Amino acid sequence: SGSGQNRSTLPSTYMEQENDWDRDLLLDPAWEKQQRKTFTAWCNSHLRKAGTQIENIEQDFRDGLKLMLLLEVISGERLPKPERGKMRVHKINNVNKALDFIASKGVKLVSIGAEEIVDGNAKMTLGMIWTIILRFAIQDISVEETSAKEGLLLWCQRKTAPYKNVNVQNFHISWKDGLAFNALIHRHRPDLIDYDSLRKDDPVTNLNNAFEVAEKHLDIPKMLDAEDIVGTARPDEKAIMTYVSSFYHAFSGAQKVSSSCFRLAETAANRICKVLAVNQENEQMMEDYEKLASDLLEWIRRTIPWLENRTQEKTVNDMQAKQEDFRDYRCVHKPPKVQEKCQLEISFNTLQTKLRLSNRPAFMPSEGRMMSDINGAWHTLEGAEKGYEEWILSEIRRLERLEHLAEKFHQKAAIHESWTDGKEAMLTQKDYATSTLSEVKALLRKHEAFETVNIMGRVSTRSEKTLVNARCQKICDQWDVLGALTLSRKESLERTEKQLESIDELYLEYAKRAAPFNNWMEGAMEDLQDMFIVHNIEEIQGLITAHEQFKSTLPEANKEREAIQSIQAEVQKIAQSNGIKLSGANPYTSITPESIDNKWEKAMAMVPLRDSALQDELNKQNSNDTLRAKFATQANAVGAYIQEKMEEIGRISIEMNGTLEDQLTHLKEYQQSIMSYMPEINKLEGFHQHIQEALIFDNQYTSYTMEHLRVGWEQLLTTIARTINEVENQILTRDAKGISQEQLYEYRASFNHFDKDHSGALQAEEFKACLISLGYDVENDKQGDGEFARIMGIVDPNGTGAVTFQAFIDFMSTETTDTDTADQVIASFKILAADKNYITADELRRELPPDQAEYCIARMAPYTGPDAIPGALDYMSFSTALYGESDL
């Protein structure tokens, strides 16, 4: 047949490996050297069975005779009779017969023709031999559903797993230090290798030791020198694979003597590994739960005293600093703890599901760390939060009022201190000591006016009698003159008296009207300067209305002021008309016309200032009302969103749409959708911060509070995470128990039918009715007794009185499927122990992966039976402890 002709095909993996060979050889000449040496040794290991060998791989296969012989030896089949001629055509025909045979085994030879082999083409000859090795030495290797190269690699990994410093990940660098070769030998023939004496930093010694032992005791020819491997950055993969495949065939060939026992041991080891892996994973989850629960409870324990601290501050600013700390706690420190609590619940539920699936007893956390303890502590924390925030708000209100009262007090005190300035000196004067009766009366009246008591005293007059002694005519004559003068003076005095009485009456009238007007002005000035504190538009509008009413009285007040001033003007007019000199001030009051005008001007100057202050406060309250409206609009939207999503999640958890994977995908997309709403929550937090900074305590536009919405948002995130976890656990159950999608639908339909309140859980009586509908004979069982009590102990180990859907399907699947048992694990250990009642540490390390072997050794009690030997371990009690039938 033609040399360039395409032949039948082998799987694409081999095509890729063949192409890799073409590139590799061109890239690194050192690999060609390693392949020559390895391939030659491999060929000779088979040819020697026919009493021959080759020296030069590209020369000795040129005539096709030894090539055909090699194929007959490794395949056990007869090839067509070779041609014995020496001519080129005879050689080509022989090589073609060999190539045709290779092709008949499902191998596709790419670019390899008989002419190249006959011509001694090294590249093509090595490629052909590699193809033969792949087909006859590697393709048929099968380990745990993997084959060929992957199967060989997995076999190496399984066999070398217990050995320190060995990590087989490939067929090049992983073998460079020689420890993997020694580990393979020691695993099967521990009498040939002292593995503990080998050092990772001495690869040449390690490699030589393995190659020499293999050649001497295992009939594996030395295919490489240690220097070939150590001297290259990356040993040739094909050379290493060829060498390792010889170890595989040597050991698997020896095991064929007792292949059934070998398979039995492998099965036993796999069962134990599976059980231990589940147990290790469960124990790790238990440890993680305990640590997370402990950390969370410790955080709650530290936080609650801070929230319960009611140390009062002295100023509003100090309390607002506490309010800012609380906001930082709610927005920064608490959210991660909410996630931790949610993760703790999810981990707990997942762990319980896995324990039920693996036929293990339910996990009971250490005292004080149950989920009920966590929820109780969390409830206390939230109660403390609510109380703390309410206390902060009430304290801010209290301090705001106190600061307002203090400012108002200081203002009134300043007015009083100003008015009383100098009055003490006046009241301590003793000017009355040298005064006449009339002057005393005048002083008394002035004093009475000072005390704002409008009591007038009577004015008493005194008449003088003139005694005339008529002695003589002259005196009599003079009497007439004196009489006339006396009469004139009397008339003048009487007239003056009347004028002075008029002035006095005007003084008294002035005093009577000036005192209340002065008091009114002082009260008005005090009101105009009065501090005010309001919390809404209605309150400030009330103050503005009162101020406008006050302003409407000013024209009448001004008329009264002018009337009072006109009295003083009348006094001045009378005095000037009659040449009367007024001595001193008004005896009835100290209130002067100048003081009235000065106070009036001050009061009038205060009016526009009061207008401005009231308008500023109105603007502030309008701004606050805008903040209220903004917060309320956002809060109402967020509250409606949370309510809507909670209802949707409730429906999703009950409905059965698509496969569990579809539901899980949908839920995770739904979770992402909810998380994308987070900016709206942050926006609301921003509005709430502005509300608090503005000291706004009420909001008539919404019934939602920030705390209410925070708790609702946390519950929403927790609920969707819990629902996702429930579906994940259902997938775990389905896969572990082999439940079909149709069975899951049936379970869900039964559960939903009896879940009348759509709470996602069946109460005890609802669950009992469900069991009866499924054919369980529990109708007549009393509470806490019989089969129903046994089942409730399984589905509700914590005694909550409710059965979740996850617990329901766990129970149903457990009732209908088989699981590993303690007896099965004991039987598996017995196989690994060669039917002994105990097992040794060396046997565990030889048969199990390192971490699982050490896990068993650390937990197995010493065996104390009559056939015990030093170091014997009790695998029976260990196995029963795995399933909760005794303490581990």
mmCIF file with all atom_site columns, C-alpha atoms in Angstrom, residues 48 100 127 131 143 149 174 235 265 280 376 389 400 430 462 469 481 510 524 594 662 781 885:
data_model
loop_
_atom_site.group_PDB
_atom_site.id
_atom_site.type_symbol
_atom_site.label_atom_id
_atom_site.label_alt_id
_atom_site.label_comp_id
_atom_site.label_asym_id
_atom_site.label_entity_id
_atom_site.label_seq_id
_atom_site.pdbx_PDB_ins_code
_atom_site.Cartn_x
_atom_site.Cartn_y
_atom_site.Cartn_z
_atom_site.occupancy
_atom_site.B_iso_or_equiv
_atom_site.pdbx_formal_charge
_atom_site.auth_seq_id
_atom_site.auth_comp_id
_atom_site.auth_asym_id
_atom_site.auth_atom_id
_atom_site.pdbx_PDB_model_num
ATOM 1  C CA . ARG A 1 48  ? 13.629  -9.555  24.385  1.00 0.00 ? 48  ARG A CA 1
ATOM 2  C CA . ASP A 1 100 ? -1.601  -1.203  8.248   1.00 0.00 ? 100 ASP A CA 1
ATOM 3  C CA . GLY A 1 127 ? 6.572   9.474   16.094  1.00 0.00 ? 127 GLY A CA 1
ATOM 4  C CA . THR A 1 131 ? 1.861   6.122   18.496  1.00 0.00 ? 131 THR A CA 1
ATOM 5  C CA . VAL A 1 143 ? -9.107  4.368   36.485  1.00 0.00 ? 143 VAL A CA 1
ATOM 6  C CA . LYS A 1 149 ? -3.276  9.665   29.835  1.00 0.00 ? 149 LYS A CA 1
ATOM 7  C CA . SER A 1 174 ? 6.258   16.357  39.056  1.00 0.00 ? 174 SER A CA 1
ATOM 8  C CA . PRO A 1 235 ? 11.694  16.507  31.236  1.00 0.00 ? 235 PRO A CA 1
ATOM 9  C CA . ALA A 1 265 ? -10.116 -3.157  48.477  1.00 0.00 ? 265 ALA A CA 1
ATOM 10 C CA . GLN A 1 280 ? -14.644 16.038  57.536  1.00 0.00 ? 280 GLN A CA 1
ATOM 11 C CA . GLY A 1 376 ? -32.944 35.780  70.867  1.00 0.00 ? 376 GLY A CA 1
ATOM 12 C CA . GLU A 1 389 ? -32.610 55.852  68.958  1.00 0.00 ? 389 GLU A CA 1
ATOM 13 C CA . GLU A 1 400 ? -33.205 71.934  72.524  1.00 0.00 ? 400 GLU A CA 1
ATOM 14 C CA . LYS A 1 430 ? -32.395 109.657 103.198 1.00 0.00 ? 430 LYS A CA 1
ATOM 15 C CA . ARG A 1 462 ? -52.434 125.275 106.114 1.00 0.00 ? 462 ARG A CA 1
ATOM 16 C CA . ASN A 1 469 ? -52.445 144.951 117.529 1.00 0.00 ? 469 ASN A CA 1
ATOM 17 C CA . VAL A 1 481 ? -52.826 149.378 103.286 1.00 0.00 ? 481 VAL A CA 1
ATOM 18 C CA . TYR A 1 510 ? -49.686 112.116 83.136  1.00 0.00 ? 510 TYR A CA 1
ATOM 19 C CA . ALA A 1 524 ? -43.941 94.676  73.756  1.00 0.00 ? 524 ALA A CA 1
ATOM 20 C CA . GLU A 1 594 ? -38.033 111.551 76.682  1.00 0.00 ? 594 GLU A CA 1
ATOM 21 C CA . ASP A 1 662 ? -33.925 26.906  36.779  1.00 0.00 ? 662 ASP A CA 1
ATOM 22 C CA . ASP A 1 781 ? -50.901 8.360   67.390  1.00 0.00 ? 781 ASP A CA 1
ATOM 23 C CA . GLU A 1 885 ? -24.170 5.789   67.634  1.00 0.00 ? 885 GLU A CA 1
#
